[in-house]
PDB file of C-alpha atoms in Angstrom:
ATOM      1  CA  ARG A   1    -366.255 -67.323  33.051  1.00  0.00           C
ATOM      2  CA  PHE A   2    -366.225 -67.304  29.282  1.00  0.00           C
ATOM      3  CA  PHE A   3    -369.204 -68.473  27.334  1.00  0.00           C
ATOM      4  CA  PRO A   4    -368.252 -69.019  23.720  1.00  0.00           C
ATOM      5  CA  ASN A   5    -371.797 -68.760  22.485  1.00  0.00           C
ATOM      6  CA  VAL A   6    -375.128 -67.921  24.014  1.00  0.00           C
ATOM      7  CA  SER A   7    -376.707 -70.970  22.464  1.00  0.00           C
ATOM      8  CA  SER A   8    -374.210 -73.164  24.281  1.00  0.00           C
ATOM      9  CA  ILE A   9    -375.495 -72.054  27.692  1.00  0.00           C
ATOM     10  CA  PRO A  10    -378.043 -74.552  28.985  1.00  0.00           C
ATOM     11  CA  PRO A  11    -381.443 -73.030  29.851  1.00  0.00           C
ATOM     12  CA  GLY A  12    -381.779 -72.388  33.554  1.00  0.00           C
ATOM     13  CA  PHE A  13    -378.037 -72.341  34.076  1.00  0.00           C
ATOM     14  CA  VAL A  14    -377.159 -70.203  37.081  1.00  0.00           C
ATOM     15  CA  PRO A  15    -373.532 -69.360  37.732  1.00  0.00           C
ATOM     16  CA  ASN A  16    -372.251 -69.016  41.289  1.00  0.00           C
ATOM     17  CA  ALA A  17    -374.877 -66.864  42.914  1.00  0.00           C
ATOM     18  CA  THR A  18    -373.236 -63.612  43.879  1.00  0.00           C
ATOM     19  CA  ALA A  19    -375.144 -60.391  44.392  1.00  0.00           C
ATOM     20  CA  PRO A  20    -374.168 -57.903  41.714  1.00  0.00           C
ATOM     21  CA  ALA A  21    -372.027 -55.047  42.941  1.00  0.00           C
ATOM     22  CA  TRP A  22    -374.034 -51.951  43.850  1.00  0.00           C
ATOM     23  CA  ASP A  23    -377.325 -53.857  44.276  1.00  0.00           C
ATOM     24  CA  SER A  24    -377.407 -52.562  47.849  1.00  0.00           C
ATOM     25  CA  PHE A  25    -377.825 -49.008  46.539  1.00  0.00           C
ATOM     26  CA  LYS A  26    -381.451 -49.787  45.737  1.00  0.00           C
ATOM     27  CA  LYS A  27    -382.342 -49.367  49.405  1.00  0.00           C
ATOM     28  CA  PHE A  28    -381.577 -45.645  49.167  1.00  0.00           C
ATOM     29  CA  ALA A  29    -384.702 -44.895  47.157  1.00  0.00           C
ATOM     30  CA  GLY A  30    -386.321 -41.699  48.331  1.00  0.00           C
ATOM     31  CA  CYS A  31    -383.340 -40.425  50.344  1.00  0.00           C
ATOM     32  CA  ARG A  32    -383.337 -36.665  50.591  1.00  0.00           C
ATOM     33  CA  ALA A  33    -380.897 -33.911  51.495  1.00  0.00           C
ATOM     34  CA  GLY A  34    -380.304 -33.205  55.160  1.00  0.00           C
ATOM     35  CA  GLU A  35    -381.014 -36.727  56.320  1.00  0.00           C
ATOM     36  CA  ASN A  36    -378.784 -39.595  57.414  1.00  0.00           C
ATOM     37  CA  PHE A  37    -379.005 -43.060  55.898  1.00  0.00           C
ATOM     38  CA  ASP A  38    -377.135 -46.108  57.013  1.00  0.00           C
ATOM     39  CA  GLY A  39    -374.639 -47.098  54.312  1.00  0.00           C
ATOM     40  CA  LEU A  40    -374.883 -43.909  52.255  1.00  0.00           C
ATOM     41  CA  SER A  41    -371.121 -43.561  52.637  1.00  0.00           C
ATOM     42  CA  LYS A  42    -370.805 -46.419  50.110  1.00  0.00           C
ATOM     43  CA  LEU A  43    -372.615 -44.348  47.544  1.00  0.00           C
ATOM     44  CA  LYS A  44    -370.342 -41.420  48.353  1.00  0.00           C
ATOM     45  CA  GLN A  45    -367.367 -43.671  47.698  1.00  0.00           C
ATOM     46  CA  TYR A  46    -368.966 -44.590  44.354  1.00  0.00           C
ATOM     47  CA  PHE A  47    -369.279 -40.928  43.428  1.00  0.00           C
ATOM     48  CA  HIS A  48    -365.743 -40.277  44.559  1.00  0.00           C
ATOM     49  CA  TYR A  49    -364.437 -43.209  42.496  1.00  0.00           C
ATOM     50  CA  PHE A  50    -366.044 -41.865  39.332  1.00  0.00           C
ATOM     51  CA  GLY A  51    -364.896 -38.308  39.948  1.00  0.00           C
ATOM     52  CA  TYR A  52    -368.069 -36.676  41.225  1.00  0.00           C
ATOM     53  CA  ILE A  53    -366.721 -35.966  44.715  1.00  0.00           C
ATOM     54  CA  PRO A  54    -363.227 -34.649  44.110  1.00  0.00           C
ATOM     55  CA  ASN A  55    -361.951 -34.423  47.654  1.00  0.00           C
ATOM     56  CA  SER A  56    -361.667 -37.632  49.612  1.00  0.00           C
ATOM     57  CA  PRO A  57    -362.008 -37.396  53.375  1.00  0.00           C
ATOM     58  CA  SER A  58    -360.505 -40.210  55.395  1.00  0.00           C
ATOM     59  CA  ASN A  59    -364.022 -41.508  56.045  1.00  0.00           C
ATOM     60  CA  PHE A  60    -367.235 -40.638  54.278  1.00  0.00           C
ATOM     61  CA  THR A  61    -370.209 -40.106  56.557  1.00  0.00           C
ATOM     62  CA  ASP A  62    -373.735 -41.377  55.958  1.00  0.00           C
ATOM     63  CA  ASP A  63    -375.078 -37.822  55.790  1.00  0.00           C
ATOM     64  CA  PHE A  64    -376.928 -36.649  52.700  1.00  0.00           C
ATOM     65  CA  ASP A  65    -374.887 -33.454  52.699  1.00  0.00           C
ATOM     66  CA  ASP A  66    -374.328 -30.657  50.195  1.00  0.00           C
ATOM     67  CA  ALA A  67    -371.307 -32.315  48.576  1.00  0.00           C
ATOM     68  CA  PHE A  68    -373.323 -35.460  47.977  1.00  0.00           C
ATOM     69  CA  GLU A  69    -376.273 -33.551  46.584  1.00  0.00           C
ATOM     70  CA  SER A  70    -374.007 -31.631  44.237  1.00  0.00           C
ATOM     71  CA  ALA A  71    -372.395 -34.865  43.047  1.00  0.00           C
ATOM     72  CA  LEU A  72    -375.803 -36.422  42.532  1.00  0.00           C
ATOM     73  CA  LYS A  73    -377.004 -33.498  40.433  1.00  0.00           C
ATOM     74  CA  THR A  74    -373.883 -33.593  38.274  1.00  0.00           C
ATOM     75  CA  TYR A  75    -374.343 -37.330  37.784  1.00  0.00           C
ATOM     76  CA  GLN A  76    -377.974 -36.822  36.778  1.00  0.00           C
ATOM     77  CA  GLN A  77    -376.900 -34.174  34.308  1.00  0.00           C
ATOM     78  CA  ASN A  78    -374.214 -36.378  32.798  1.00  0.00           C
ATOM     79  CA  PHE A  79    -376.596 -39.285  32.334  1.00  0.00           C
ATOM     80  CA  ASN A  80    -379.441 -37.179  30.934  1.00  0.00           C
ATOM     81  CA  LEU A  81    -381.645 -37.807  33.957  1.00  0.00           C
ATOM     82  CA  ASN A  82    -383.990 -35.322  35.567  1.00  0.00           C
ATOM     83  CA  VAL A  83    -381.777 -33.168  37.779  1.00  0.00           C
ATOM     84  CA  THR A  84    -383.716 -33.545  41.018  1.00  0.00           C
ATOM     85  CA  GLY A  85    -380.892 -33.884  43.529  1.00  0.00           C
ATOM     86  CA  GLU A  86    -382.830 -36.813  44.959  1.00  0.00           C
ATOM     87  CA  LEU A  87    -382.269 -40.536  44.816  1.00  0.00           C
ATOM     88  CA  ASP A  88    -385.302 -41.185  42.678  1.00  0.00           C
ATOM     89  CA  GLN A  89    -385.945 -44.519  41.035  1.00  0.00           C
ATOM     90  CA  GLN A  90    -384.709 -43.438  37.624  1.00  0.00           C
ATOM     91  CA  THR A  91    -381.376 -42.368  39.083  1.00  0.00           C
ATOM     92  CA  LEU A  92    -380.980 -45.507  41.175  1.00  0.00           C
ATOM     93  CA  ASN A  93    -381.680 -47.688  38.160  1.00  0.00           C
ATOM     94  CA  LYS A  94    -378.820 -45.975  36.351  1.00  0.00           C
ATOM     95  CA  LEU A  95    -376.475 -46.063  39.343  1.00  0.00           C
ATOM     96  CA  VAL A  96    -376.689 -49.835  39.695  1.00  0.00           C
ATOM     97  CA  GLN A  97    -376.077 -50.519  36.005  1.00  0.00           C
ATOM     98  CA  PRO A  98    -372.742 -52.171  35.215  1.00  0.00           C
ATOM     99  CA  ARG A  99    -370.294 -49.730  33.754  1.00  0.00           C
ATOM    100  CA  CYS A 100    -366.752 -48.894  32.755  1.00  0.00           C
ATOM    101  CA  GLY A 101    -364.397 -48.367  35.668  1.00  0.00           C
ATOM    102  CA  ASN A 102    -362.882 -45.215  34.206  1.00  0.00           C
ATOM    103  CA  ALA A 103    -363.971 -42.017  35.920  1.00  0.00           C
ATOM    104  CA  ASP A 104    -366.509 -39.729  34.272  1.00  0.00           C
ATOM    105  CA  ILE A 105    -364.771 -36.668  35.660  1.00  0.00           C
ATOM    106  CA  VAL A 106    -360.971 -36.724  35.619  1.00  0.00           C
ATOM    107  CA  ASN A 107    -359.240 -34.040  37.665  1.00  0.00           C
ATOM    108  CA  GLY A 108    -362.353 -31.953  37.305  1.00  0.00           C
ATOM    109  CA  THR A 109    -361.782 -31.425  33.598  1.00  0.00           C
ATOM    110  CA  THR A 110    -363.309 -34.318  31.652  1.00  0.00           C
ATOM    111  CA  THR A 111    -366.891 -33.784  32.457  1.00  0.00           C
ATOM    112  CA  MET A 112    -369.411 -35.094  29.902  1.00  0.00           C
ATOM    113  CA  ASN A 113    -372.618 -33.017  29.888  1.00  0.00           C
ATOM    114  CA  SER A 114    -371.798 -31.175  33.070  1.00  0.00           C
ATOM    115  CA  GLY A 115    -368.648 -29.718  31.503  1.00  0.00           C
ATOM    116  CA  LYS A 116    -370.660 -28.263  28.666  1.00  0.00           C
ATOM    117  CA  TRP A 117    -373.063 -26.803  31.175  1.00  0.00           C
ATOM    118  CA  MET A 118    -370.213 -25.247  33.138  1.00  0.00           C
ATOM    119  CA  ALA A 119    -368.672 -23.839  29.985  1.00  0.00           C
ATOM    120  CA  PHE A 120    -372.021 -22.404  29.024  1.00  0.00           C
ATOM    121  CA  ASN A 121    -372.344 -20.699  32.370  1.00  0.00           C
ATOM    122  CA  SER A 122    -368.791 -19.605  32.963  1.00  0.00           C
ATOM    123  CA  THR A 123    -367.681 -18.192  29.632  1.00  0.00           C
ATOM    124  CA  SER A 124    -368.879 -15.338  27.544  1.00  0.00           C
ATOM    125  CA  LEU A 125    -370.638 -17.314  24.858  1.00  0.00           C
ATOM    126  CA  PHE A 126    -373.491 -14.815  24.901  1.00  0.00           C
ATOM    127  CA  HIS A 127    -373.221 -11.082  25.052  1.00  0.00           C
ATOM    128  CA  THR A 128    -376.087  -8.902  26.109  1.00  0.00           C
ATOM    129  CA  VAL A 129    -376.578  -5.318  25.121  1.00  0.00           C
ATOM    130  CA  GLY A 130    -379.051  -3.037  26.807  1.00  0.00           C
ATOM    131  CA  HIS A 131    -381.366  -1.013  24.626  1.00  0.00           C
TER     132      HIS A 131
ATOM    133  CA  TYR B   1    -367.495 -36.840  23.255  1.00  0.00           C
ATOM    134  CA  THR B   2    -364.724 -35.939  25.638  1.00  0.00           C
ATOM    135  CA  PHE B   3    -360.986 -36.412  25.868  1.00  0.00           C
ATOM    136  CA  PHE B   4    -358.758 -37.104  28.815  1.00  0.00           C
ATOM    137  CA  PRO B   5    -357.181 -34.023  30.431  1.00  0.00           C
ATOM    138  CA  GLY B   6    -354.529 -32.658  28.104  1.00  0.00           C
ATOM    139  CA  ASN B   7    -355.940 -34.582  25.127  1.00  0.00           C
ATOM    140  CA  PRO B   8    -353.362 -37.401  25.227  1.00  0.00           C
ATOM    141  CA  HIS B   9    -353.219 -39.447  22.028  1.00  0.00           C
ATOM    142  CA  TRP B  10    -350.815 -41.715  20.205  1.00  0.00           C
ATOM    143  CA  PRO B  11    -348.080 -39.747  18.422  1.00  0.00           C
ATOM    144  CA  ASP B  12    -347.966 -39.456  14.633  1.00  0.00           C
ATOM    145  CA  SER B  13    -345.172 -42.030  14.585  1.00  0.00           C
ATOM    146  CA  LYS B  14    -347.539 -44.566  16.123  1.00  0.00           C
ATOM    147  CA  ARG B  15    -350.280 -45.236  13.635  1.00  0.00           C
ATOM    148  CA  ASP B  16    -349.733 -48.994  13.342  1.00  0.00           C
ATOM    149  CA  LEU B  17    -350.175 -50.375  16.832  1.00  0.00           C
ATOM    150  CA  THR B  18    -349.653 -53.899  18.082  1.00  0.00           C
ATOM    151  CA  TYR B  19    -351.729 -55.595  20.750  1.00  0.00           C
ATOM    152  CA  SER B  20    -351.225 -58.706  22.809  1.00  0.00           C
ATOM    153  CA  PHE B  21    -353.036 -60.779  25.413  1.00  0.00           C
ATOM    154  CA  PHE B  22    -351.860 -61.598  28.922  1.00  0.00           C
ATOM    155  CA  PRO B  23    -350.473 -65.123  28.486  1.00  0.00           C
ATOM    156  CA  GLY B  24    -351.818 -66.251  31.860  1.00  0.00           C
ATOM    157  CA  ASN B  25    -355.392 -65.918  30.598  1.00  0.00           C
ATOM    158  CA  GLU B  26    -354.868 -68.547  27.882  1.00  0.00           C
ATOM    159  CA  LEU B  27    -357.584 -67.088  25.678  1.00  0.00           C
ATOM    160  CA  THR B  28    -358.891 -69.130  22.788  1.00  0.00           C
ATOM    161  CA  GLU B  29    -358.629 -67.905  19.209  1.00  0.00           C
ATOM    162  CA  GLU B  30    -362.358 -67.245  19.263  1.00  0.00           C
ATOM    163  CA  GLU B  31    -362.030 -65.040  22.326  1.00  0.00           C
ATOM    164  CA  LYS B  32    -359.129 -63.173  20.735  1.00  0.00           C
ATOM    165  CA  SER B  33    -361.099 -62.661  17.557  1.00  0.00           C
ATOM    166  CA  VAL B  34    -363.644 -60.632  19.518  1.00  0.00           C
ATOM    167  CA  PHE B  35    -360.956 -58.019  20.124  1.00  0.00           C
ATOM    168  CA  ALA B  36    -359.871 -58.108  16.472  1.00  0.00           C
ATOM    169  CA  ARG B  37    -363.418 -57.165  15.497  1.00  0.00           C
ATOM    170  CA  ALA B  38    -363.495 -54.441  18.135  1.00  0.00           C
ATOM    171  CA  PHE B  39    -360.243 -52.924  16.850  1.00  0.00           C
ATOM    172  CA  ASP B  40    -361.592 -53.078  13.292  1.00  0.00           C
ATOM    173  CA  ARG B  41    -364.485 -50.844  14.237  1.00  0.00           C
ATOM    174  CA  TRP B  42    -362.101 -48.046  15.168  1.00  0.00           C
ATOM    175  CA  SER B  43    -359.607 -48.568  12.346  1.00  0.00           C
ATOM    176  CA  THR B  44    -362.480 -48.264   9.883  1.00  0.00           C
ATOM    177  CA  VAL B  45    -362.883 -44.586  10.716  1.00  0.00           C
ATOM    178  CA  ILE B  46    -359.317 -43.435  11.526  1.00  0.00           C
ATOM    179  CA  PRO B  47    -355.969 -43.993   9.766  1.00  0.00           C
ATOM    180  CA  MET B  48    -354.663 -46.518  12.283  1.00  0.00           C
ATOM    181  CA  THR B  49    -354.111 -50.262  12.190  1.00  0.00           C
ATOM    182  CA  PHE B  50    -354.016 -52.807  14.985  1.00  0.00           C
ATOM    183  CA  THR B  51    -352.092 -56.054  14.684  1.00  0.00           C
ATOM    184  CA  GLN B  52    -351.937 -58.893  17.172  1.00  0.00           C
ATOM    185  CA  THR B  53    -348.509 -59.942  18.391  1.00  0.00           C
ATOM    186  CA  ASP B  54    -347.398 -62.742  20.680  1.00  0.00           C
ATOM    187  CA  SER B  55    -344.945 -60.530  22.552  1.00  0.00           C
ATOM    188  CA  PHE B  56    -346.945 -59.263  25.497  1.00  0.00           C
ATOM    189  CA  THR B  57    -344.139 -57.189  26.982  1.00  0.00           C
ATOM    190  CA  THR B  58    -343.351 -55.240  23.813  1.00  0.00           C
ATOM    191  CA  ALA B  59    -346.874 -54.761  22.459  1.00  0.00           C
ATOM    192  CA  ASP B  60    -348.261 -51.238  22.352  1.00  0.00           C
ATOM    193  CA  ILE B  61    -351.563 -52.452  23.795  1.00  0.00           C
ATOM    194  CA  ARG B  62    -351.674 -55.148  26.484  1.00  0.00           C
ATOM    195  CA  ILE B  63    -354.993 -56.825  27.220  1.00  0.00           C
ATOM    196  CA  GLY B  64    -355.665 -58.920  30.300  1.00  0.00           C
ATOM    197  CA  PHE B  65    -358.477 -60.353  32.379  1.00  0.00           C
ATOM    198  CA  PHE B  66    -357.927 -59.962  36.111  1.00  0.00           C
ATOM    199  CA  SER B  67    -359.860 -60.523  39.295  1.00  0.00           C
ATOM    200  CA  GLY B  68    -360.132 -58.189  42.276  1.00  0.00           C
ATOM    201  CA  ASP B  69    -356.968 -56.309  43.181  1.00  0.00           C
ATOM    202  CA  HIS B  70    -354.613 -56.739  40.258  1.00  0.00           C
ATOM    203  CA  GLY B  71    -351.936 -54.254  41.138  1.00  0.00           C
ATOM    204  CA  ASP B  72    -352.894 -51.052  39.346  1.00  0.00           C
ATOM    205  CA  GLY B  73    -354.753 -49.466  42.233  1.00  0.00           C
ATOM    206  CA  GLU B  74    -358.126 -50.031  40.550  1.00  0.00           C
ATOM    207  CA  PRO B  75    -359.430 -53.360  41.908  1.00  0.00           C
ATOM    208  CA  PHE B  76    -362.343 -55.094  40.238  1.00  0.00           C
ATOM    209  CA  ASP B  77    -365.480 -55.814  42.234  1.00  0.00           C
ATOM    210  CA  GLY B  78    -366.841 -59.189  41.157  1.00  0.00           C
ATOM    211  CA  VAL B  79    -369.986 -59.772  39.147  1.00  0.00           C
ATOM    212  CA  LEU B  80    -371.233 -56.643  37.328  1.00  0.00           C
ATOM    213  CA  GLY B  81    -370.333 -53.284  38.929  1.00  0.00           C
ATOM    214  CA  THR B  82    -367.228 -52.207  37.049  1.00  0.00           C
ATOM    215  CA  LEU B  83    -366.637 -54.384  34.011  1.00  0.00           C
ATOM    216  CA  ALA B  84    -363.303 -53.128  32.730  1.00  0.00           C
ATOM    217  CA  HIS B  85    -361.024 -50.137  32.566  1.00  0.00           C
ATOM    218  CA  ALA B  86    -358.365 -48.815  30.241  1.00  0.00           C
ATOM    219  CA  PHE B  87    -355.627 -46.243  30.485  1.00  0.00           C
ATOM    220  CA  SER B  88    -355.130 -43.141  28.375  1.00  0.00           C
ATOM    221  CA  PRO B  89    -352.493 -43.034  25.601  1.00  0.00           C
ATOM    222  CA  PRO B  90    -349.776 -44.076  25.361  1.00  0.00           C
ATOM    223  CA  SER B  91    -350.164 -46.472  28.293  1.00  0.00           C
ATOM    224  CA  GLY B  92    -351.905 -49.179  26.300  1.00  0.00           C
ATOM    225  CA  ARG B  93    -353.241 -51.137  29.279  1.00  0.00           C
ATOM    226  CA  LEU B  94    -356.715 -52.666  28.954  1.00  0.00           C
ATOM    227  CA  HIS B  95    -357.995 -54.682  31.916  1.00  0.00           C
ATOM    228  CA  LEU B  96    -361.248 -56.655  32.104  1.00  0.00           C
ATOM    229  CA  ASP B  97    -362.900 -58.168  35.161  1.00  0.00           C
ATOM    230  CA  LEU B  98    -362.317 -61.905  35.089  1.00  0.00           C
ATOM    231  CA  ASP B  99    -365.319 -62.464  37.357  1.00  0.00           C
ATOM    232  CA  GLU B 100    -367.875 -61.350  34.772  1.00  0.00           C
ATOM    233  CA  ASN B 101    -369.886 -63.820  32.758  1.00  0.00           C
ATOM    234  CA  TRP B 102    -368.458 -62.866  29.391  1.00  0.00           C
ATOM    235  CA  VAL B 103    -370.269 -63.918  26.246  1.00  0.00           C
ATOM    236  CA  ASP B 104    -368.188 -64.037  23.080  1.00  0.00           C
ATOM    237  CA  SER B 105    -370.802 -64.460  20.415  1.00  0.00           C
ATOM    238  CA  GLY B 106    -374.477 -64.918  19.756  1.00  0.00           C
ATOM    239  CA  ASP B 107    -377.418 -62.846  20.861  1.00  0.00           C
ATOM    240  CA  VAL B 108    -376.500 -61.981  24.449  1.00  0.00           C
ATOM    241  CA  SER B 109    -380.004 -60.627  25.091  1.00  0.00           C
ATOM    242  CA  THR B 110    -381.297 -64.192  25.042  1.00  0.00           C
ATOM    243  CA  SER B 111    -378.723 -65.456  27.516  1.00  0.00           C
ATOM    244  CA  PRO B 112    -380.239 -67.372  30.423  1.00  0.00           C
ATOM    245  CA  ILE B 113    -377.582 -65.770  32.621  1.00  0.00           C
ATOM    246  CA  LEU B 114    -378.973 -62.466  33.855  1.00  0.00           C
ATOM    247  CA  SER B 115    -375.493 -61.071  34.467  1.00  0.00           C
ATOM    248  CA  ALA B 116    -374.131 -62.023  31.033  1.00  0.00           C
ATOM    249  CA  VAL B 117    -371.957 -59.288  29.507  1.00  0.00           C
ATOM    250  CA  ASP B 118    -371.201 -58.957  25.812  1.00  0.00           C
ATOM    251  CA  LEU B 119    -367.421 -58.982  25.493  1.00  0.00           C
ATOM    252  CA  GLU B 120    -367.208 -57.160  22.180  1.00  0.00           C
ATOM    253  CA  SER B 121    -369.356 -54.276  23.416  1.00  0.00           C
ATOM    254  CA  VAL B 122    -367.026 -53.680  26.345  1.00  0.00           C
ATOM    255  CA  ALA B 123    -363.925 -54.152  24.202  1.00  0.00           C
ATOM    256  CA  VAL B 124    -365.020 -51.500  21.697  1.00  0.00           C
ATOM    257  CA  HIS B 125    -365.647 -49.056  24.556  1.00  0.00           C
ATOM    258  CA  GLU B 126    -362.309 -49.665  26.259  1.00  0.00           C
ATOM    259  CA  ILE B 127    -360.375 -49.325  23.004  1.00  0.00           C
ATOM    260  CA  GLY B 128    -361.910 -45.880  22.760  1.00  0.00           C
ATOM    261  CA  HIS B 129    -360.173 -45.040  26.039  1.00  0.00           C
ATOM    262  CA  LEU B 130    -356.888 -46.535  24.833  1.00  0.00           C
ATOM    263  CA  LEU B 131    -357.084 -44.162  21.864  1.00  0.00           C
ATOM    264  CA  GLY B 132    -357.808 -41.108  24.013  1.00  0.00           C
ATOM    265  CA  LEU B 133    -361.577 -40.747  24.298  1.00  0.00           C
ATOM    266  CA  GLY B 134    -363.257 -40.109  27.626  1.00  0.00           C
ATOM    267  CA  HIS B 135    -366.886 -40.755  28.459  1.00  0.00           C
ATOM    268  CA  SER B 136    -369.780 -39.299  26.525  1.00  0.00           C
ATOM    269  CA  SER B 137    -373.263 -38.310  27.642  1.00  0.00           C
ATOM    270  CA  VAL B 138    -374.717 -39.445  24.319  1.00  0.00           C
ATOM    271  CA  GLU B 139    -376.530 -42.626  25.242  1.00  0.00           C
ATOM    272  CA  GLU B 140    -376.178 -44.165  21.788  1.00  0.00           C
ATOM    273  CA  ALA B 141    -372.426 -43.609  21.813  1.00  0.00           C
ATOM    274  CA  ILE B 142    -370.012 -46.428  22.468  1.00  0.00           C
ATOM    275  CA  MET B 143    -368.270 -44.135  24.956  1.00  0.00           C
ATOM    276  CA  TYR B 144    -371.379 -43.808  27.160  1.00  0.00           C
ATOM    277  CA  PRO B 145    -370.137 -45.142  30.516  1.00  0.00           C
ATOM    278  CA  SER B 146    -372.720 -47.796  31.365  1.00  0.00           C
ATOM    279  CA  ILE B 147    -374.239 -50.774  29.603  1.00  0.00           C
ATOM    280  CA  PRO B 148    -376.931 -53.051  31.009  1.00  0.00           C
ATOM    281  CA  SER B 149    -376.136 -56.736  31.218  1.00  0.00           C
ATOM    282  CA  ARG B 150    -377.379 -58.879  28.309  1.00  0.00           C
ATOM    283  CA  THR B 151    -376.980 -55.912  25.973  1.00  0.00           C
ATOM    284  CA  ARG B 152    -374.955 -55.659  22.809  1.00  0.00           C
ATOM    285  CA  LYS B 153    -373.732 -52.277  21.594  1.00  0.00           C
ATOM    286  CA  VAL B 154    -370.795 -52.404  19.227  1.00  0.00           C
ATOM    287  CA  GLU B 155    -371.508 -49.869  16.534  1.00  0.00           C
ATOM    288  CA  LEU B 156    -369.726 -46.529  16.667  1.00  0.00           C
ATOM    289  CA  ALA B 157    -372.139 -43.604  16.870  1.00  0.00           C
ATOM    290  CA  GLN B 158    -371.503 -40.328  15.094  1.00  0.00           C
ATOM    291  CA  ASP B 159    -370.422 -38.852  18.433  1.00  0.00           C
ATOM    292  CA  ASP B 160    -367.673 -41.495  18.755  1.00  0.00           C
ATOM    293  CA  ILE B 161    -366.567 -40.977  15.160  1.00  0.00           C
ATOM    294  CA  ASP B 162    -366.447 -37.198  15.524  1.00  0.00           C
ATOM    295  CA  GLY B 163    -364.351 -37.498  18.671  1.00  0.00           C
ATOM    296  CA  ILE B 164    -361.833 -40.012  17.428  1.00  0.00           C
ATOM    297  CA  GLN B 165    -361.431 -38.264  14.072  1.00  0.00           C
ATOM    298  CA  GLN B 166    -360.655 -35.048  15.891  1.00  0.00           C
ATOM    299  CA  LEU B 167    -357.697 -36.839  17.481  1.00  0.00           C
ATOM    300  CA  TYR B 168    -356.416 -38.811  14.487  1.00  0.00           C
ATOM    301  CA  GLY B 169    -358.134 -37.569  11.367  1.00  0.00           C
ATOM    302  CA  LYS B 170    -360.284 -39.576   9.003  1.00  0.00           C
ATOM    303  CA  ASN B 171    -359.440 -42.899   7.429  1.00  0.00           C
ATOM    304  CA  PRO B 172    -359.204 -42.036   3.709  1.00  0.00           C
ATOM    305  CA  ASN B 173    -361.189 -45.174   2.940  1.00  0.00           C
ATOM    306  CA  TYR B 174    -364.004 -44.253   5.291  1.00  0.00           C
ATOM    307  CA  ASN B 175    -366.986 -43.073   3.296  1.00  0.00           C
ATOM    308  CA  GLY B 176    -368.662 -41.300   6.152  1.00  0.00           C
ATOM    309  CA  THR B 177    -371.542 -43.676   6.528  1.00  0.00           C
ATOM    310  CA  SER B 178    -372.460 -45.835   9.485  1.00  0.00           C
ATOM    311  CA  THR B 179    -370.154 -48.669  10.472  1.00  0.00           C
ATOM    312  CA  SER B 180    -373.175 -50.951  10.687  1.00  0.00           C
ATOM    313  CA  SER B 181    -372.075 -52.932   7.648  1.00  0.00           C
ATOM    314  CA  ILE B 182    -369.353 -54.455   9.798  1.00  0.00           C
ATOM    315  CA  GLN B 183    -371.825 -55.552  12.385  1.00  0.00           C
ATOM    316  CA  GLU B 184    -374.313 -56.923   9.899  1.00  0.00           C
ATOM    317  CA  ARG B 185    -371.599 -58.969   8.272  1.00  0.00           C
ATOM    318  CA  GLU B 186    -370.198 -60.347  11.489  1.00  0.00           C
ATOM    319  CA  THR B 187    -373.421 -61.131  13.253  1.00  0.00           C
ATOM    320  CA  SER B 188    -375.216 -62.662  10.319  1.00  0.00           C
ATOM    321  CA  GLY B 189    -377.868 -65.010  11.538  1.00  0.00           C
ATOM    322  CA  ALA B 190    -378.350 -63.129  14.768  1.00  0.00           C
ATOM    323  CA  ASP B 191    -381.356 -60.947  15.320  1.00  0.00           C
ATOM    324  CA  TYR B 192    -379.967 -57.714  16.710  1.00  0.00           C
ATOM    325  CA  VAL B 193    -381.991 -54.561  16.834  1.00  0.00           C
ATOM    326  CA  HIS B 194    -380.321 -51.192  16.617  1.00  0.00           C
TER     327      HIS B 194
END
């Protein structure tokens, strides 16, 4: 599927109609913690693939659990989204975008924004003195 | 910018790298030239060169288009989704999803194909991985993980340049200004907005 030049593509040309990967995630709009949503395990697998859920159980459940919420917040932080912990429209729009297959978080150490946040919170960058 | 764990990078003895294309893909010269331009964007800012070779097995960097499960444990997923992946130094493996609708040249934003993906944009990003960069949260950066379809982003941002120069130092010929002159020269006639 190589197109040597955009101008060479005839108007109205439609390649083999295949639903883009991750399009099904759009149905999760409005999902909130503590609830169960059919197919949410696919989104957990997505987060696991890109390093946001480090431990892989044999089967992900469809529960919007704490691990998923934590992964979602880290993702929102990394992509400069509002950190709501909810599957809001802005987050879903980003999740379904095509992307590089390399993980954002590798072995918990390569972490984009969230790593800076963790460093900020876990090291003694600031010292306080009581007066 | 970020690095892979342990900051892997090409050793000092490897500053002139070779790259080759998987013969089974039978890429045209025009398709190969997209990668030459992508490599140029990085070699402009760091003291490294990239030269194409016909010997796929001995090349430092091996580029191939593959579909679905292609044997490295990271299967591709068809149209859109994951577009490509690359391994950290000194692996040199760059894999792209054969099922994408890759556009080699022209203004991809005007493509009638909604799932069209600009090949050079993805190539520049993946080369960043081959050189040792991880993903960045800076949205303007090449190393930002996602790119919408029908979007062209090929110019290194300051975040990319800072990261790669931390690994390899600065190209003595690099004057510290934007690399946009490359893009303007190579896309003359196109109407890109940055």
